[in-house]
Amino acid sequence: VEIGADYRDDRMDPQRGYRMVNRLTPFVDIHDVGTWFIKDELTLSWFIPLGEGSGYTLATRLHLGVAGGASLASIPADERMYAGGGGSIRGYAYQEVGPLDENGDPTGGRSVTDWSIELRKRLNEQFGLVVFVDGGAAHESPWFDFGDSIQWGAGAGIRYYTPIGPLRFDVAVPINRREDIDSSVQFYISIGQAF
């Protein structure tokens, strides 16, 4: 089940408005009907133009997720909660913020909290600049665990505006880099704004 509201002025390059999406998904193991869980993910995004005609936009995003019911081991790996990467916490590798196994590989969690704030500046019809800070974590518990380390990333990006949306190139660094886990810099290329 998904409910939402989308009042952005542009889906690929929003400069004003907001978007809310809440997705609720129940799961039952057909081989073991006693194993079940419910995933609930909420994403809120808000876009504020700063000064008429200035070309500046303040963009914010909050993502909350929880998988309640089954134990972490009973939840399939592809249905667990992850954080890190270009659509989450930039400065970190894809899905590598949160619980890790003894080899340093992500195991996923039962909940996730991550957020972003961007200052976007449109320079002209073809180019724009962005600076951003992202943060958050995935947790083994089904609620926010204040004992877990929050990872922070920051960076800057260039936007090249095309007829189908902006081409995005971001460079980010982990602010509180974990020794022997995180690279010193990450690069991201995609179509559309980060959120």
PDB file of C-alpha atoms in Angstrom:
ATOM      1  CA  VAL A   1       0.000   0.000   0.000  1.00  0.00           C
ATOM      2  CA  GLU A   2       1.388   3.397  -0.931  1.00  0.00           C
ATOM      3  CA  ILE A   3      -0.021   6.787  -0.122  1.00  0.00           C
ATOM      4  CA  GLY A   4       1.549  10.069  -1.036  1.00  0.00           C
ATOM      5  CA  ALA A   5       1.234  13.690  -2.003  1.00  0.00           C
ATOM      6  CA  ASP A   6       3.356  15.394  -4.629  1.00  0.00           C
ATOM      7  CA  TYR A   7       3.248  19.176  -4.856  1.00  0.00           C
ATOM      8  CA  ARG A   8       6.639  19.732  -6.515  1.00  0.00           C
ATOM      9  CA  ASP A   9       6.778  22.136  -9.435  1.00  0.00           C
ATOM     10  CA  ASP A  10       9.015  19.743 -11.426  1.00  0.00           C
ATOM     11  CA  ARG A  11       9.596  16.027 -10.835  1.00  0.00           C
ATOM     12  CA  MET A  12      13.145  15.924 -12.230  1.00  0.00           C
ATOM     13  CA  ASP A  13      14.344  19.318 -10.979  1.00  0.00           C
ATOM     14  CA  PRO A  14      12.036  20.647  -8.229  1.00  0.00           C
ATOM     15  CA  GLN A  15      12.562  24.211  -7.030  1.00  0.00           C
ATOM     16  CA  ARG A  16       9.501  24.627  -4.834  1.00  0.00           C
ATOM     17  CA  GLY A  17       6.910  22.456  -3.134  1.00  0.00           C
ATOM     18  CA  TYR A  18       7.013  19.194  -1.245  1.00  0.00           C
ATOM     19  CA  ARG A  19       6.556  15.445  -1.655  1.00  0.00           C
ATOM     20  CA  MET A  20       5.491  12.796   0.865  1.00  0.00           C
ATOM     21  CA  VAL A  21       5.429   9.058   0.183  1.00  0.00           C
ATOM     22  CA  ASN A  22       4.563   6.342   2.710  1.00  0.00           C
ATOM     23  CA  ARG A  23       4.886   2.734   1.548  1.00  0.00           C
ATOM     24  CA  LEU A  24       3.551  -0.087   3.764  1.00  0.00           C
ATOM     25  CA  THR A  25       4.341  -3.656   2.638  1.00  0.00           C
ATOM     26  CA  PRO A  26       3.425  -6.866   4.508  1.00  0.00           C
ATOM     27  CA  PHE A  27       5.447 -10.066   3.955  1.00  0.00           C
ATOM     28  CA  VAL A  28       4.623 -13.673   4.870  1.00  0.00           C
ATOM     29  CA  ASP A  29       7.052 -16.556   4.293  1.00  0.00           C
ATOM     30  CA  ILE A  30       5.132 -19.142   2.226  1.00  0.00           C
ATOM     31  CA  HIS A  31       7.409 -21.920   3.502  1.00  0.00           C
ATOM     32  CA  ASP A  32       7.130 -20.874   7.151  1.00  0.00           C
ATOM     33  CA  VAL A  33       3.832 -19.067   7.709  1.00  0.00           C
ATOM     34  CA  GLY A  34       4.898 -18.232  11.255  1.00  0.00           C
ATOM     35  CA  THR A  35       7.509 -15.860   9.817  1.00  0.00           C
ATOM     36  CA  TRP A  36       6.084 -12.507   8.850  1.00  0.00           C
ATOM     37  CA  PHE A  37       7.066  -8.840   8.931  1.00  0.00           C
ATOM     38  CA  ILE A  38       5.808  -5.462   7.796  1.00  0.00           C
ATOM     39  CA  LYS A  39       7.977  -2.853   6.113  1.00  0.00           C
ATOM     40  CA  ASP A  40       6.995   0.791   6.458  1.00  0.00           C
ATOM     41  CA  GLU A  41       9.020   3.505   4.699  1.00  0.00           C
ATOM     42  CA  LEU A  42       8.289   7.219   4.830  1.00  0.00           C
ATOM     43  CA  THR A  43      10.098   9.795   2.678  1.00  0.00           C
ATOM     44  CA  LEU A  44       9.523  13.543   2.995  1.00  0.00           C
ATOM     45  CA  SER A  45      11.121  16.103   0.663  1.00  0.00           C
ATOM     46  CA  TRP A  46      10.742  19.884   0.790  1.00  0.00           C
ATOM     47  CA  PHE A  47      11.977  22.511  -1.688  1.00  0.00           C
ATOM     48  CA  ILE A  48      12.178  26.238  -0.947  1.00  0.00           C
ATOM     49  CA  PRO A  49      13.275  28.898  -3.448  1.00  0.00           C
ATOM     50  CA  LEU A  50      15.539  31.466  -1.779  1.00  0.00           C
ATOM     51  CA  GLY A  51      14.718  34.852  -3.262  1.00  0.00           C
ATOM     52  CA  GLU A  52      12.767  35.403  -6.458  1.00  0.00           C
ATOM     53  CA  GLY A  53      14.954  35.010  -9.525  1.00  0.00           C
ATOM     54  CA  SER A  54      18.093  34.256  -7.475  1.00  0.00           C
ATOM     55  CA  GLY A  55      18.406  30.707  -8.806  1.00  0.00           C
ATOM     56  CA  TYR A  56      18.935  29.329  -5.266  1.00  0.00           C
ATOM     57  CA  THR A  57      16.866  26.442  -3.900  1.00  0.00           C
ATOM     58  CA  LEU A  58      17.102  24.882  -0.440  1.00  0.00           C
ATOM     59  CA  ALA A  59      16.199  21.183  -0.695  1.00  0.00           C
ATOM     60  CA  THR A  60      15.724  18.833   2.274  1.00  0.00           C
ATOM     61  CA  ARG A  61      14.881  15.138   2.562  1.00  0.00           C
ATOM     62  CA  LEU A  62      14.049  12.810   5.464  1.00  0.00           C
ATOM     63  CA  HIS A  63      13.748   9.030   5.056  1.00  0.00           C
ATOM     64  CA  LEU A  64      12.533   6.727   7.844  1.00  0.00           C
ATOM     65  CA  GLY A  65      12.039   2.986   7.535  1.00  0.00           C
ATOM     66  CA  VAL A  66      11.219   0.067   9.807  1.00  0.00           C
ATOM     67  CA  ALA A  67      10.740  -3.675   9.328  1.00  0.00           C
ATOM     68  CA  GLY A  68       8.755  -4.982  12.292  1.00  0.00           C
ATOM     69  CA  GLY A  69       7.707  -8.510  13.181  1.00  0.00           C
ATOM     70  CA  ALA A  70      10.351 -11.090  12.278  1.00  0.00           C
ATOM     71  CA  SER A  71      13.901 -11.157  13.630  1.00  0.00           C
ATOM     72  CA  LEU A  72      16.673  -9.671  11.504  1.00  0.00           C
ATOM     73  CA  ALA A  73      17.935 -13.159  10.559  1.00  0.00           C
ATOM     74  CA  SER A  74      14.452 -14.115   9.283  1.00  0.00           C
ATOM     75  CA  ILE A  75      14.149 -11.090   6.998  1.00  0.00           C
ATOM     76  CA  PRO A  76      15.581 -11.747   3.503  1.00  0.00           C
ATOM     77  CA  ALA A  77      18.710  -9.700   2.838  1.00  0.00           C
ATOM     78  CA  ASP A  78      17.092  -7.850  -0.077  1.00  0.00           C
ATOM     79  CA  GLU A  79      14.202  -6.713   2.148  1.00  0.00           C
ATOM     80  CA  ARG A  80      16.338  -5.318   4.988  1.00  0.00           C
ATOM     81  CA  MET A  81      17.025  -1.620   5.542  1.00  0.00           C
ATOM     82  CA  TYR A  82      20.250  -0.122   4.187  1.00  0.00           C
ATOM     83  CA  ALA A  83      21.873   3.302   4.022  1.00  0.00           C
ATOM     84  CA  GLY A  84      24.765   4.774   2.083  1.00  0.00           C
ATOM     85  CA  GLY A  85      25.322   5.717  -1.548  1.00  0.00           C
ATOM     86  CA  GLY A  86      24.115   8.234  -4.100  1.00  0.00           C
ATOM     87  CA  GLY A  87      20.436   8.123  -3.126  1.00  0.00           C
ATOM     88  CA  SER A  88      21.060   8.020   0.600  1.00  0.00           C
ATOM     89  CA  ILE A  89      24.233   9.146   2.428  1.00  0.00           C
ATOM     90  CA  ARG A  90      26.770  10.364  -0.110  1.00  0.00           C
ATOM     91  CA  GLY A  91      30.414   9.970   0.854  1.00  0.00           C
ATOM     92  CA  TYR A  92      29.896   6.273   1.594  1.00  0.00           C
ATOM     93  CA  ALA A  93      29.687   3.205  -0.645  1.00  0.00           C
ATOM     94  CA  TYR A  94      26.314   1.776  -1.612  1.00  0.00           C
ATOM     95  CA  GLN A  95      24.529   0.252   1.434  1.00  0.00           C
ATOM     96  CA  GLU A  96      27.653   0.368   3.652  1.00  0.00           C
ATOM     97  CA  VAL A  97      26.298   2.579   6.443  1.00  0.00           C
ATOM     98  CA  GLY A  98      24.902   0.330   9.145  1.00  0.00           C
ATOM     99  CA  PRO A  99      25.533  -3.187  10.444  1.00  0.00           C
ATOM    100  CA  LEU A 100      28.512  -4.995   8.888  1.00  0.00           C
ATOM    101  CA  ASP A 101      29.573  -8.637   9.182  1.00  0.00           C
ATOM    102  CA  GLU A 102      33.048  -9.848  10.174  1.00  0.00           C
ATOM    103  CA  ASN A 103      34.242  -9.346   6.571  1.00  0.00           C
ATOM    104  CA  GLY A 104      33.037  -5.742   6.506  1.00  0.00           C
ATOM    105  CA  ASP A 105      30.083  -6.519   4.217  1.00  0.00           C
ATOM    106  CA  PRO A 106      26.699  -4.860   4.911  1.00  0.00           C
ATOM    107  CA  THR A 107      24.107  -7.099   6.534  1.00  0.00           C
ATOM    108  CA  GLY A 108      21.269  -4.569   6.590  1.00  0.00           C
ATOM    109  CA  GLY A 109      19.050  -3.722   9.512  1.00  0.00           C
ATOM    110  CA  ARG A 110      15.458  -3.562  10.711  1.00  0.00           C
ATOM    111  CA  SER A 111      15.275   0.217  10.587  1.00  0.00           C
ATOM    112  CA  VAL A 112      16.889   3.145   8.819  1.00  0.00           C
ATOM    113  CA  THR A 113      17.031   6.898   9.340  1.00  0.00           C
ATOM    114  CA  ASP A 114      18.741   9.180   6.852  1.00  0.00           C
ATOM    115  CA  TRP A 115      18.458  12.795   5.789  1.00  0.00           C
ATOM    116  CA  SER A 116      19.917  15.302   3.334  1.00  0.00           C
ATOM    117  CA  ILE A 117      20.110  19.040   2.924  1.00  0.00           C
ATOM    118  CA  GLU A 118      21.212  20.676  -0.326  1.00  0.00           C
ATOM    119  CA  LEU A 119      21.745  24.227  -1.486  1.00  0.00           C
ATOM    120  CA  ARG A 120      21.230  24.334  -5.247  1.00  0.00           C
ATOM    121  CA  LYS A 121      22.214  27.212  -7.507  1.00  0.00           C
ATOM    122  CA  ARG A 122      21.186  27.400 -11.134  1.00  0.00           C
ATOM    123  CA  LEU A 123      23.922  29.320 -12.944  1.00  0.00           C
ATOM    124  CA  ASN A 124      22.293  29.502 -16.382  1.00  0.00           C
ATOM    125  CA  GLU A 125      20.154  27.409 -18.739  1.00  0.00           C
ATOM    126  CA  GLN A 126      22.766  24.642 -18.932  1.00  0.00           C
ATOM    127  CA  PHE A 127      24.653  24.449 -15.619  1.00  0.00           C
ATOM    128  CA  GLY A 128      24.051  24.453 -11.891  1.00  0.00           C
ATOM    129  CA  LEU A 129      25.987  23.842  -8.682  1.00  0.00           C
ATOM    130  CA  VAL A 130      25.041  22.000  -5.490  1.00  0.00           C
ATOM    131  CA  VAL A 131      26.561  21.709  -2.015  1.00  0.00           C
ATOM    132  CA  PHE A 132      25.155  19.156   0.411  1.00  0.00           C
ATOM    133  CA  VAL A 133      25.361  17.381   3.754  1.00  0.00           C
ATOM    134  CA  ASP A 134      23.855  13.917   4.314  1.00  0.00           C
ATOM    135  CA  GLY A 135      23.610  11.838   7.476  1.00  0.00           C
ATOM    136  CA  GLY A 136      22.019   8.783   9.017  1.00  0.00           C
ATOM    137  CA  ALA A 137      22.351   5.094   9.861  1.00  0.00           C
ATOM    138  CA  ALA A 138      20.732   1.690   9.506  1.00  0.00           C
ATOM    139  CA  HIS A 139      20.006  -0.176  12.759  1.00  0.00           C
ATOM    140  CA  GLU A 140      19.674  -3.823  13.780  1.00  0.00           C
ATOM    141  CA  SER A 141      16.772  -2.865  16.042  1.00  0.00           C
ATOM    142  CA  PRO A 142      13.332  -1.888  14.658  1.00  0.00           C
ATOM    143  CA  TRP A 143      13.708   1.644  16.066  1.00  0.00           C
ATOM    144  CA  PHE A 144      16.316   4.388  16.044  1.00  0.00           C
ATOM    145  CA  ASP A 145      19.233   3.243  18.190  1.00  0.00           C
ATOM    146  CA  PHE A 146      20.993   6.175  19.852  1.00  0.00           C
ATOM    147  CA  GLY A 147      23.948   3.880  20.561  1.00  0.00           C
ATOM    148  CA  ASP A 148      24.675   3.482  16.835  1.00  0.00           C
ATOM    149  CA  SER A 149      27.145   5.772  15.131  1.00  0.00           C
ATOM    150  CA  ILE A 150      25.601   8.332  12.792  1.00  0.00           C
ATOM    151  CA  GLN A 151      27.642   8.674   9.617  1.00  0.00           C
ATOM    152  CA  TRP A 152      27.938  12.076   7.954  1.00  0.00           C
ATOM    153  CA  GLY A 153      28.941  12.901   4.410  1.00  0.00           C
ATOM    154  CA  ALA A 154      29.396  16.216   2.606  1.00  0.00           C
ATOM    155  CA  GLY A 155      30.235  17.312  -0.873  1.00  0.00           C
ATOM    156  CA  ALA A 156      29.466  19.319  -3.967  1.00  0.00           C
ATOM    157  CA  GLY A 157      28.147  18.646  -7.414  1.00  0.00           C
ATOM    158  CA  ILE A 158      27.595  19.967 -10.904  1.00  0.00           C
ATOM    159  CA  ARG A 159      24.295  19.775 -12.759  1.00  0.00           C
ATOM    160  CA  TYR A 160      24.084  19.817 -16.547  1.00  0.00           C
ATOM    161  CA  TYR A 161      20.486  20.476 -17.565  1.00  0.00           C
ATOM    162  CA  THR A 162      19.114  18.393 -20.431  1.00  0.00           C
ATOM    163  CA  PRO A 163      15.583  18.113 -21.899  1.00  0.00           C
ATOM    164  CA  ILE A 164      14.968  14.955 -19.830  1.00  0.00           C
ATOM    165  CA  GLY A 165      16.303  16.391 -16.568  1.00  0.00           C
ATOM    166  CA  PRO A 166      19.620  17.380 -15.019  1.00  0.00           C
ATOM    167  CA  LEU A 167      22.674  15.152 -15.428  1.00  0.00           C
ATOM    168  CA  ARG A 168      24.125  14.881 -11.919  1.00  0.00           C
ATOM    169  CA  PHE A 169      27.793  14.584 -10.991  1.00  0.00           C
ATOM    170  CA  ASP A 170      28.533  14.638  -7.234  1.00  0.00           C
ATOM    171  CA  VAL A 171      31.750  14.275  -5.260  1.00  0.00           C
ATOM    172  CA  ALA A 172      31.437  13.518  -1.540  1.00  0.00           C
ATOM    173  CA  VAL A 173      33.660  12.674   1.413  1.00  0.00           C
ATOM    174  CA  PRO A 174      32.797  10.843   4.652  1.00  0.00           C
ATOM    175  CA  ILE A 175      33.064  13.351   7.488  1.00  0.00           C
ATOM    176  CA  ASN A 176      33.556  10.703  10.191  1.00  0.00           C
ATOM    177  CA  ARG A 177      35.333   8.116   8.062  1.00  0.00           C
ATOM    178  CA  ARG A 178      35.654   4.618   9.536  1.00  0.00           C
ATOM    179  CA  GLU A 179      39.205   3.298   9.312  1.00  0.00           C
ATOM    180  CA  ASP A 180      39.635   0.341   6.938  1.00  0.00           C
ATOM    181  CA  ILE A 181      35.966   0.561   5.889  1.00  0.00           C
ATOM    182  CA  ASP A 182      35.301   3.808   4.032  1.00  0.00           C
ATOM    183  CA  SER A 183      37.095   5.295   1.041  1.00  0.00           C
ATOM    184  CA  SER A 184      38.271   8.877   1.357  1.00  0.00           C
ATOM    185  CA  VAL A 185      36.064  10.056  -1.528  1.00  0.00           C
ATOM    186  CA  GLN A 186      33.082   8.808  -3.543  1.00  0.00           C
ATOM    187  CA  PHE A 187      31.820   9.886  -6.995  1.00  0.00           C
ATOM    188  CA  TYR A 188      28.216   9.670  -8.214  1.00  0.00           C
ATOM    189  CA  ILE A 189      26.755  10.128 -11.716  1.00  0.00           C
ATOM    190  CA  SER A 190      23.035   9.939 -12.433  1.00  0.00           C
ATOM    191  CA  ILE A 191      20.055  11.543 -14.163  1.00  0.00           C
ATOM    192  CA  GLY A 192      17.848  13.804 -12.058  1.00  0.00           C
ATOM    193  CA  GLN A 193      18.479  15.528  -8.766  1.00  0.00           C
ATOM    194  CA  ALA A 194      19.471  13.372  -5.786  1.00  0.00           C
ATOM    195  CA  PHE A 195      15.901  13.751  -4.489  1.00  0.00           C
TER     196      PHE A 195
END
